[in-house]
Short mmCIF file of C-alpha atoms in Angstrom, two decimals:
data_model
loop_
_atom_site.label_atom_id
_atom_site.label_comp_id
_atom_site.label_asym_id
_atom_site.label_seq_id
_atom_site.Cartn_x
_atom_site.Cartn_y
_atom_site.Cartn_z
CA MET A 1 -5.55 91.49 -39.91
CA VAL A 2 -9.29 89.85 -39.58
CA MET A 3 -10.99 90.95 -36.50
CA ILE A 4 -13.65 88.15 -35.03
CA SER A 5 -16.92 89.33 -33.47
CA PRO A 6 -17.80 88.30 -29.47
CA ILE A 7 -21.31 88.14 -30.82
CA SER A 8 -18.97 85.88 -34.19
CA LYS A 9 -16.60 84.23 -31.45
CA PHE A 10 -19.77 83.30 -29.41
CA VAL A 11 -21.67 81.18 -32.64
CA PHE A 12 -17.72 80.11 -33.17
CA ALA A 13 -17.80 78.10 -30.02
CA ALA A 14 -21.11 76.54 -30.23
CA VAL A 15 -20.72 75.18 -33.38
CA ALA A 16 -17.89 73.86 -31.78
CA ALA A 17 -18.65 72.40 -28.39
CA LEU A 18 -21.61 71.23 -30.24
CA PHE A 19 -19.52 68.56 -33.71
CA LEU A 20 -17.50 67.89 -30.23
CA PHE A 21 -21.11 66.31 -27.97
CA PHE A 22 -22.18 65.21 -31.53
CA SER A 23 -18.72 62.80 -31.39
CA ASP A 24 -18.20 61.68 -28.43
CA GLU A 25 -21.80 60.06 -28.40
CA ALA A 26 -20.61 58.85 -31.65
CA ASN A 27 -18.21 57.85 -30.34
CA ALA A 28 -19.12 56.79 -27.37
CA GLN A 29 -21.04 54.02 -28.68
CA LYS A 30 -17.64 52.60 -31.27
CA LEU A 31 -16.38 49.34 -30.69
CA VAL A 32 -12.74 49.64 -29.75
CA PRO A 33 -10.85 46.55 -30.21
CA GLY A 34 -8.09 44.99 -27.85
CA LYS A 35 -4.52 44.19 -28.56
CA ARG A 36 -4.12 40.61 -29.70
CA PRO A 37 -4.40 37.89 -26.24
CA VAL A 38 -0.97 37.24 -25.04
CA LYS A 39 -0.03 35.51 -22.08
CA THR A 40 -0.06 36.33 -19.11
CA ALA A 41 0.46 36.07 -15.26
CA VAL A 42 -3.42 35.74 -13.72
CA ALA A 43 -4.03 34.76 -9.87
CA GLY A 44 -5.77 31.80 -8.77
CA TYR A 45 -4.83 30.77 -12.18
CA GLN A 46 -2.21 27.97 -14.07
CA GLU A 47 -2.22 30.04 -17.80
CA ALA A 48 -4.01 32.53 -19.59
CA PHE A 49 -3.90 34.68 -22.28
CA CYS A 50 -4.89 38.38 -22.42
CA SER A 51 -5.99 40.89 -24.34
CA GLN A 52 -5.92 45.05 -22.92
CA LEU A 53 -9.07 47.47 -23.49
CA ASP A 54 -9.34 50.74 -23.41
CA GLY A 55 -10.45 51.82 -20.13
CA GLY A 56 -7.24 50.09 -17.47
CA PHE A 57 -9.90 47.21 -18.58
CA SER A 58 -7.60 43.70 -19.98
CA VAL A 59 -9.97 39.51 -20.85
CA CYS A 60 -8.05 36.97 -20.36
CA LYS A 61 -8.70 33.32 -21.17
CA ALA A 62 -7.79 31.61 -18.38
CA LEU A 63 -6.88 28.20 -17.17
CA ALA A 64 -9.10 26.30 -14.81
CA SER A 65 -8.08 23.46 -13.53
CA ASP A 66 -5.80 19.99 -15.44
CA GLU A 67 -9.32 18.58 -16.59
CA GLY A 68 -9.50 22.21 -19.64
CA ASP A 69 -11.98 23.67 -17.39
CA ALA A 70 -12.11 27.29 -18.02
CA ASP A 71 -13.25 31.34 -17.74
CA PHE A 72 -12.83 34.88 -19.57
CA VAL A 73 -11.91 37.22 -16.88
CA VAL A 74 -11.96 40.80 -16.27
CA LEU A 75 -9.86 42.81 -14.93
CA LYS A 76 -10.10 46.22 -13.83
CA SER A 77 -6.74 47.83 -13.31
CA GLY A 78 -4.83 44.07 -12.66
CA GLN A 79 -8.00 42.65 -9.50
CA VAL A 80 -10.80 40.84 -10.54
CA ALA A 81 -14.24 42.81 -12.20
CA ASP A 82 -15.77 40.06 -13.67
CA ARG A 83 -15.27 36.01 -14.51
CA PHE A 84 -17.71 34.29 -16.37
CA ALA A 85 -16.76 29.98 -17.71
CA ALA A 86 -15.71 29.72 -21.59
CA SER A 87 -15.12 26.07 -23.08
CA ALA A 88 -12.49 24.19 -23.55
CA TRP A 89 -8.87 25.46 -22.42
CA ALA A 90 -7.92 24.24 -26.24
CA SER A 91 -8.16 22.07 -28.31
CA ILE A 92 -7.60 20.41 -32.07
CA ALA A 93 -9.96 23.57 -33.01
CA ILE A 94 -8.99 25.65 -30.49
CA THR A 95 -5.94 27.33 -28.87
CA PRO A 96 -6.38 30.05 -25.24
CA ASP A 97 -5.65 32.85 -27.86
CA GLY A 98 -8.33 32.40 -30.85
CA PHE A 99 -10.44 35.11 -29.17
CA PHE A 100 -10.98 39.31 -29.09
CA ALA A 101 -12.12 41.59 -27.00
CA TYR A 102 -13.66 44.89 -27.65
CA ARG A 103 -15.08 47.40 -25.48
CA GLY A 104 -17.95 50.29 -26.42
CA ASP A 105 -21.05 51.62 -25.35
CA LEU A 106 -23.36 49.70 -27.88
CA ASP A 107 -26.86 50.87 -26.29
CA ALA A 108 -25.81 54.60 -25.84
CA ASP A 109 -26.67 53.96 -21.78
CA GLY A 110 -23.30 56.07 -20.70
CA SER A 111 -21.56 53.15 -19.75
CA ALA A 112 -19.28 51.42 -21.87
CA GLU A 113 -19.84 46.83 -22.74
CA ILE A 114 -17.05 44.69 -22.66
CA VAL A 115 -17.80 41.99 -26.05
CA VAL A 116 -16.33 38.46 -25.93
CA VAL A 117 -15.94 36.77 -29.37
CA SER A 118 -14.26 33.05 -28.69
CA LEU A 119 -13.78 30.64 -31.93
CA GLU A 120 -15.60 27.18 -30.61
CA SER A 121 -15.45 24.61 -33.33
CA VAL A 122 -14.54 24.09 -37.21
CA SER A 123 -16.48 22.16 -38.95
CA GLN A 124 -15.38 19.48 -41.07
CA GLY A 125 -15.71 20.44 -44.75
CA MET A 126 -16.75 23.12 -45.33
CA GLY A 127 -14.69 23.91 -42.46
CA VAL A 128 -17.60 26.99 -41.42
CA THR A 129 -15.99 28.70 -38.01
CA TYR A 130 -18.22 28.57 -35.10
CA SER A 131 -17.77 31.92 -32.46
CA LYS A 132 -19.03 32.17 -30.08
CA ALA A 133 -19.93 36.24 -28.77
CA TYR A 134 -20.63 36.74 -25.81
CA ILE A 135 -22.31 40.91 -24.72
CA LEU A 136 -21.03 42.06 -20.92
CA ASP A 137 -23.35 44.34 -20.20
CA GLY A 138 -21.38 48.33 -18.97
CA ARG A 139 -24.24 48.52 -15.97
CA THR A 140 -23.84 45.62 -14.76
CA LEU A 141 -20.52 44.71 -15.16
CA GLY A 142 -19.16 43.36 -12.03
CA GLY A 143 -22.23 41.73 -10.45
CA ASN A 144 -21.03 38.21 -12.15
CA ARG A 145 -24.05 38.10 -13.85
CA THR A 146 -24.33 35.42 -16.82
CA PRO A 147 -23.08 37.43 -20.38
CA LEU A 148 -25.29 37.29 -22.28
CA SER A 149 -23.64 34.91 -25.21
CA PHE A 150 -25.25 33.56 -29.24
CA THR A 151 -23.21 31.69 -32.01
CA ILE A 152 -22.17 33.73 -34.85
CA GLN A 153 -20.77 31.58 -37.48
CA GLU A 154 -17.94 32.98 -39.96
CA PHE A 155 -16.63 35.38 -38.09
CA GLY A 156 -14.34 38.00 -39.26
CA ALA A 157 -13.03 40.80 -37.73
CA GLY A 158 -13.95 44.32 -37.31
CA GLU A 159 -17.09 42.48 -40.16
CA ASN A 160 -20.16 41.29 -38.11
CA PHE A 161 -19.68 44.63 -35.50
CA VAL A 162 -20.06 47.52 -37.14
CA PHE A 163 -20.21 50.47 -36.44
CA ASP A 164 -23.22 53.11 -38.42
CA PRO A 165 -21.94 56.46 -38.21
CA VAL A 166 -24.93 58.42 -39.58
CA ALA A 167 -26.98 56.48 -37.28
CA GLY A 168 -24.27 56.90 -34.25
CA ARG A 169 -24.63 52.85 -33.40
CA THR A 170 -22.52 49.55 -33.96
CA ASN A 171 -24.99 46.92 -36.18
CA ILE A 172 -24.50 43.87 -35.15
CA LEU A 173 -24.81 41.13 -38.53
CA LEU A 174 -25.19 36.95 -37.28
CA SER A 175 -24.03 35.72 -40.17
CA TYR A 176 -24.66 31.47 -40.92
CA TRP A 177 -25.10 28.77 -43.10
CA ALA A 178 -28.55 27.60 -44.35
CA GLU A 179 -30.79 25.20 -46.92
CA TYR A 180 -33.09 26.81 -49.46
CA SER A 181 -35.53 25.86 -52.02
CA SER A 182 -37.45 28.76 -51.87
CA ILE A 183 -35.10 31.49 -52.59
CA GLU A 184 -34.23 30.59 -56.13
CA PRO A 185 -36.95 28.96 -57.13
CA ASN A 186 -35.58 27.12 -60.48
CA ARG A 187 -33.20 25.96 -59.07
CA ILE A 188 -31.71 23.23 -57.46
CA PRO A 189 -31.90 23.45 -53.21
CA GLY A 190 -29.19 25.05 -52.74
CA VAL A 191 -27.27 26.47 -49.55
CA TYR A 192 -26.48 30.08 -48.71
CA LEU A 193 -24.68 32.11 -46.40
CA ILE A 194 -27.32 34.34 -44.77
CA GLY A 195 -26.80 38.33 -43.01
CA LYS A 196 -29.18 39.33 -40.54
CA TRP A 197 -29.10 42.71 -38.22
CA PHE A 198 -28.71 43.40 -34.85
CA ARG A 199 -28.78 45.94 -32.13
CA TYR A 200 -28.07 45.41 -28.58
CA ARG A 201 -30.59 46.78 -26.55
CA GLY A 202 -31.62 46.26 -22.72
CA GLY A 203 -29.40 43.38 -22.35
CA LYS A 204 -31.08 41.60 -25.52
CA LEU A 205 -30.86 41.56 -29.51
CA SER A 206 -32.61 43.35 -31.18
CA SER A 207 -33.47 42.56 -34.90
CA ILE A 208 -33.20 45.97 -37.52
CA LEU A 209 -36.19 45.25 -39.16
CA GLU A 210 -35.62 47.86 -42.41
CA LYS A 211 -32.27 45.83 -42.72
CA PRO A 212 -33.14 43.37 -45.20
CA THR A 213 -32.02 39.76 -44.96
CA LEU A 214 -28.89 39.21 -46.83
CA ALA A 215 -28.21 36.16 -48.83
CA ARG A 216 -25.70 34.00 -51.05
CA ARG A 217 -25.02 30.55 -52.70
CA PHE A 218 -22.29 28.99 -52.18
CA LEU A 219 -21.18 28.35 -55.29
CA ASN A 220 -17.98 27.59 -56.88
CA SER A 221 -16.71 31.24 -57.57
CA PHE A 222 -18.14 31.62 -53.93
CA ALA A 223 -16.07 28.41 -52.59
CA ALA A 224 -13.10 29.90 -54.19
CA GLU A 225 -13.06 33.88 -52.62
CA ARG A 226 -14.24 32.65 -48.64
CA ASP A 227 -10.44 30.39 -48.27
CA ASN A 228 -10.99 27.92 -45.64
CA GLY A 229 -9.12 29.75 -43.26
CA TRP A 230 -9.95 31.33 -39.61
CA PHE A 231 -10.81 34.13 -38.14
CA GLU A 232 -8.21 36.47 -39.63
CA ASN A 233 -9.76 35.02 -43.18
CA ARG A 234 -13.49 35.82 -42.54
CA ARG A 235 -15.12 38.47 -44.04
CA PRO A 236 -18.49 38.38 -43.71
CA LEU A 237 -19.70 41.53 -43.84
CA ARG A 238 -17.74 41.76 -48.03
CA TRP A 239 -18.47 38.72 -48.93
CA LEU A 240 -23.22 39.54 -48.44
CA SER A 241 -21.63 42.69 -49.89
CA ASP A 242 -21.48 41.25 -53.86
CA PRO A 243 -23.69 41.57 -55.99
CA ARG A 244 -25.06 38.39 -55.98
CA ALA A 245 -26.31 38.23 -53.32
CA HIS A 246 -30.43 38.39 -52.36
CA LYS A 247 -31.44 41.63 -50.10
CA LEU A 248 -34.90 40.00 -48.72
CA ARG A 249 -37.76 41.47 -47.16
CA ARG A 250 -39.20 39.09 -45.56
CA GLU A 251 -38.47 35.14 -45.33
CA PRO A 252 -38.57 33.21 -48.60
CA GLU A 253 -42.69 31.70 -48.44
CA ASP A 254 -41.81 27.52 -47.84
CA ARG A 255 -42.76 25.52 -51.94
CA ASN A 256 -45.05 23.33 -50.58
CA LYS A 257 -48.69 24.56 -49.20
CA PRO A 258 -49.13 23.94 -45.15
CA THR A 259 -50.74 20.56 -44.75
CA GLY A 260 -52.77 22.66 -41.78
CA ILE A 261 -52.81 25.63 -39.28
CA LYS A 262 -52.37 25.67 -36.27
CA PHE A 263 -53.43 28.64 -32.96
CA GLY A 264 -52.88 29.31 -30.05
CA THR A 265 -50.35 30.36 -26.77
CA ILE A 266 -46.78 29.26 -25.61
CA LYS A 267 -47.37 28.28 -21.81
CA GLY A 268 -43.68 28.53 -21.99
CA PHE A 269 -39.94 26.59 -23.34
CA SER A 270 -37.20 25.46 -21.64
CA LEU A 271 -33.62 24.53 -23.28
CA SER A 272 -32.18 20.90 -24.06
CA SER A 273 -29.62 19.41 -21.67
CA GLU A 274 -26.56 20.28 -21.89
CA ALA A 275 -25.60 16.93 -22.66
CA ASP A 276 -26.91 16.92 -25.87
CA GLU A 277 -25.80 18.56 -28.92
CA ASP A 278 -27.78 20.63 -29.43
CA GLN A 279 -29.44 23.21 -27.02
CA SER A 280 -31.83 24.20 -28.99
CA ALA A 281 -35.68 25.30 -27.14
CA MET A 282 -38.11 23.25 -26.57
CA PHE A 283 -41.95 25.17 -26.72
CA GLU A 284 -45.03 24.23 -24.78
CA PHE A 285 -48.05 26.20 -26.86
CA ALA A 286 -51.80 25.73 -26.08
CA ILE A 287 -54.20 24.98 -28.37
CA ASN A 288 -56.81 27.15 -28.95
CA ASP A 289 -59.04 23.47 -29.31
CA GLY A 290 -57.91 22.78 -25.62
CA THR A 291 -54.38 20.96 -26.95
CA ILE A 292 -50.96 21.16 -26.27
CA LEU A 293 -48.52 21.02 -28.34
CA LYS A 294 -44.78 20.57 -28.09
CA GLY A 295 -41.84 21.61 -30.97
CA LYS A 296 -37.85 21.29 -30.68
CA VAL A 297 -36.35 24.11 -32.86
CA THR A 298 -34.04 22.75 -34.88
CA GLY A 299 -33.51 25.31 -38.37
CA ILE A 300 -33.96 21.82 -40.10
CA PRO A 301 -35.73 22.54 -43.30
CA GLY A 302 -37.36 18.81 -42.94
CA GLY A 303 -39.50 17.59 -40.75
CA SER A 304 -38.68 12.67 -39.67
CA GLU A 305 -41.83 10.76 -39.00
CA GLY A 306 -42.66 9.89 -35.23
CA ASP A 307 -44.99 11.24 -31.73
CA SER A 308 -48.02 14.30 -33.70
CA ASN A 309 -48.26 15.83 -30.38
CA SER A 310 -44.21 16.71 -30.57
CA LEU A 311 -42.89 18.87 -34.07
CA LYS A 312 -39.22 20.12 -35.85
CA ILE A 313 -39.88 22.95 -35.62
CA SER A 314 -37.64 24.92 -38.81
CA THR A 315 -38.77 28.60 -38.22
CA PHE A 316 -39.50 30.64 -35.10
CA GLY A 317 -40.99 34.20 -36.87
CA ILE A 318 -42.98 37.62 -36.53
CA TRP A 319 -46.05 36.78 -38.45
CA ALA A 320 -46.82 40.18 -39.78
CA GLN A 321 -42.75 40.83 -41.49
CA ARG A 322 -42.29 37.37 -42.41
CA TYR A 323 -39.34 38.05 -40.32
CA ALA A 324 -37.28 34.86 -39.47
CA TYR A 325 -34.94 34.58 -36.34
CA PRO A 326 -31.01 32.95 -37.15
CA LEU A 327 -31.80 28.99 -37.32
CA SER A 328 -29.40 25.94 -38.41
CA TRP A 329 -27.85 23.60 -38.34
CA SER A 330 -25.92 22.46 -35.44
CA MET A 331 -27.25 25.66 -33.69
CA GLU A 332 -28.77 26.29 -31.03
CA PHE A 333 -31.22 28.93 -31.03
CA ASP A 334 -32.41 30.83 -27.25
CA PRO A 335 -35.36 33.23 -26.81
CA ASP A 336 -33.80 34.19 -23.96
CA VAL A 337 -31.22 35.92 -26.75
CA TYR A 338 -34.16 38.26 -28.03
CA PHE A 339 -36.57 38.55 -26.41
CA ASP A 340 -37.40 39.36 -22.59
CA ARG A 341 -40.50 36.73 -22.13
CA LEU A 342 -42.19 35.07 -24.12
CA ASP A 343 -45.30 33.68 -22.41
CA GLY A 344 -48.68 33.72 -23.45
CA ARG A 345 -48.04 35.37 -26.81
CA ARG A 346 -50.35 34.60 -29.95
CA VAL A 347 -48.66 32.03 -32.46
CA ARG A 348 -49.64 30.76 -35.66
CA ILE A 349 -48.08 27.12 -36.43
CA GLU A 350 -47.86 25.61 -39.31
CA THR A 351 -47.11 22.13 -40.94
CA TYR A 352 -45.40 20.40 -43.31
CA ARG A 353 -44.26 17.48 -45.26
CA ASP A 354 -40.63 17.37 -46.69
CA GLY A 355 -40.14 15.68 -49.13
CA ASP A 356 -39.67 12.57 -47.15
CA GLY A 357 -43.04 12.26 -45.93
CA GLY A 358 -41.53 13.56 -42.35
CA GLU A 359 -43.34 16.55 -40.51
CA PHE A 360 -42.09 20.10 -39.55
CA ALA A 361 -43.57 23.47 -38.55
CA LYS A 362 -43.06 27.11 -38.93
CA ALA A 363 -44.07 29.28 -34.93
CA TRP A 364 -44.94 32.42 -36.33
CA LEU A 365 -45.82 35.46 -33.19
CA LEU A 366 -48.69 37.18 -33.63
CA ASP A 367 -48.06 39.93 -30.60
#
């Protein structure tokens, strides 16, 4: 029989406790998926589909009116804990149960967030899926605050919210399609699936600048691998982990040189109205020469002729790292997702001409 001394027992217990401590810390940040949504009765709503989460929570998509208005309702032990507006209850592309729900501590503050990802639409042609992700902060849950929301193209379950066991946190992959002529300058312009990494911090998405941007060109081989399907067929992380994907440490430079460079500060921004097809940011810049320049963030690598005092902004990013925030066609850009404050921040604005003579701009933050 092997005897264990009191000191050895103490050391063993301490090591075990330390192991459990770090295990709990890691698990506290891992998102736990809810069950598949099923039809459920929710008081005050005509119909609902609910996904059960741990901790006695459920997330339900609920029909609020005959006109198709809908809410996402968070239940705690069967009682309404929070709610926020959803897209239309159903359409050709949307089914009431077409969402995923998760719960976990994303920002390591001791309070579990609730994440909802809802399929919003599917494009014709390539069949690109557009999903809206909502993050309800654990500290303010129940306050009926508007959740942080952002678009993910080609969302896949287990592919866009990825737990890193080494860092002990969940990283968020924002995947989207964009056209580039400069990633492979010896080839004609092409369409690429792009992936950029973020973490949830302070109620915002914070760029993980040390992780490269991933870009994979849409070729016939990729099309055959991708398959036009729904949530269950989308594998953005797997696709972008392919050896043929590029790892970009900085935004590729435009093939053309800028036609002009101006410096100034951001006066403010607003989002275009809901009546517009794309609710991207409209910026006002106070240029150092005393003029005011207006521009709309479009994400399209080209411009149009028109008012010389109003520009289409194809790129918005950080100058020091040449880092560009996610932008694409039919994908809104809301600065509130990423920034606490932009007013007064210095910018560098580069203007370019496209092949048709249209003007567009790139706006870079200098501080």
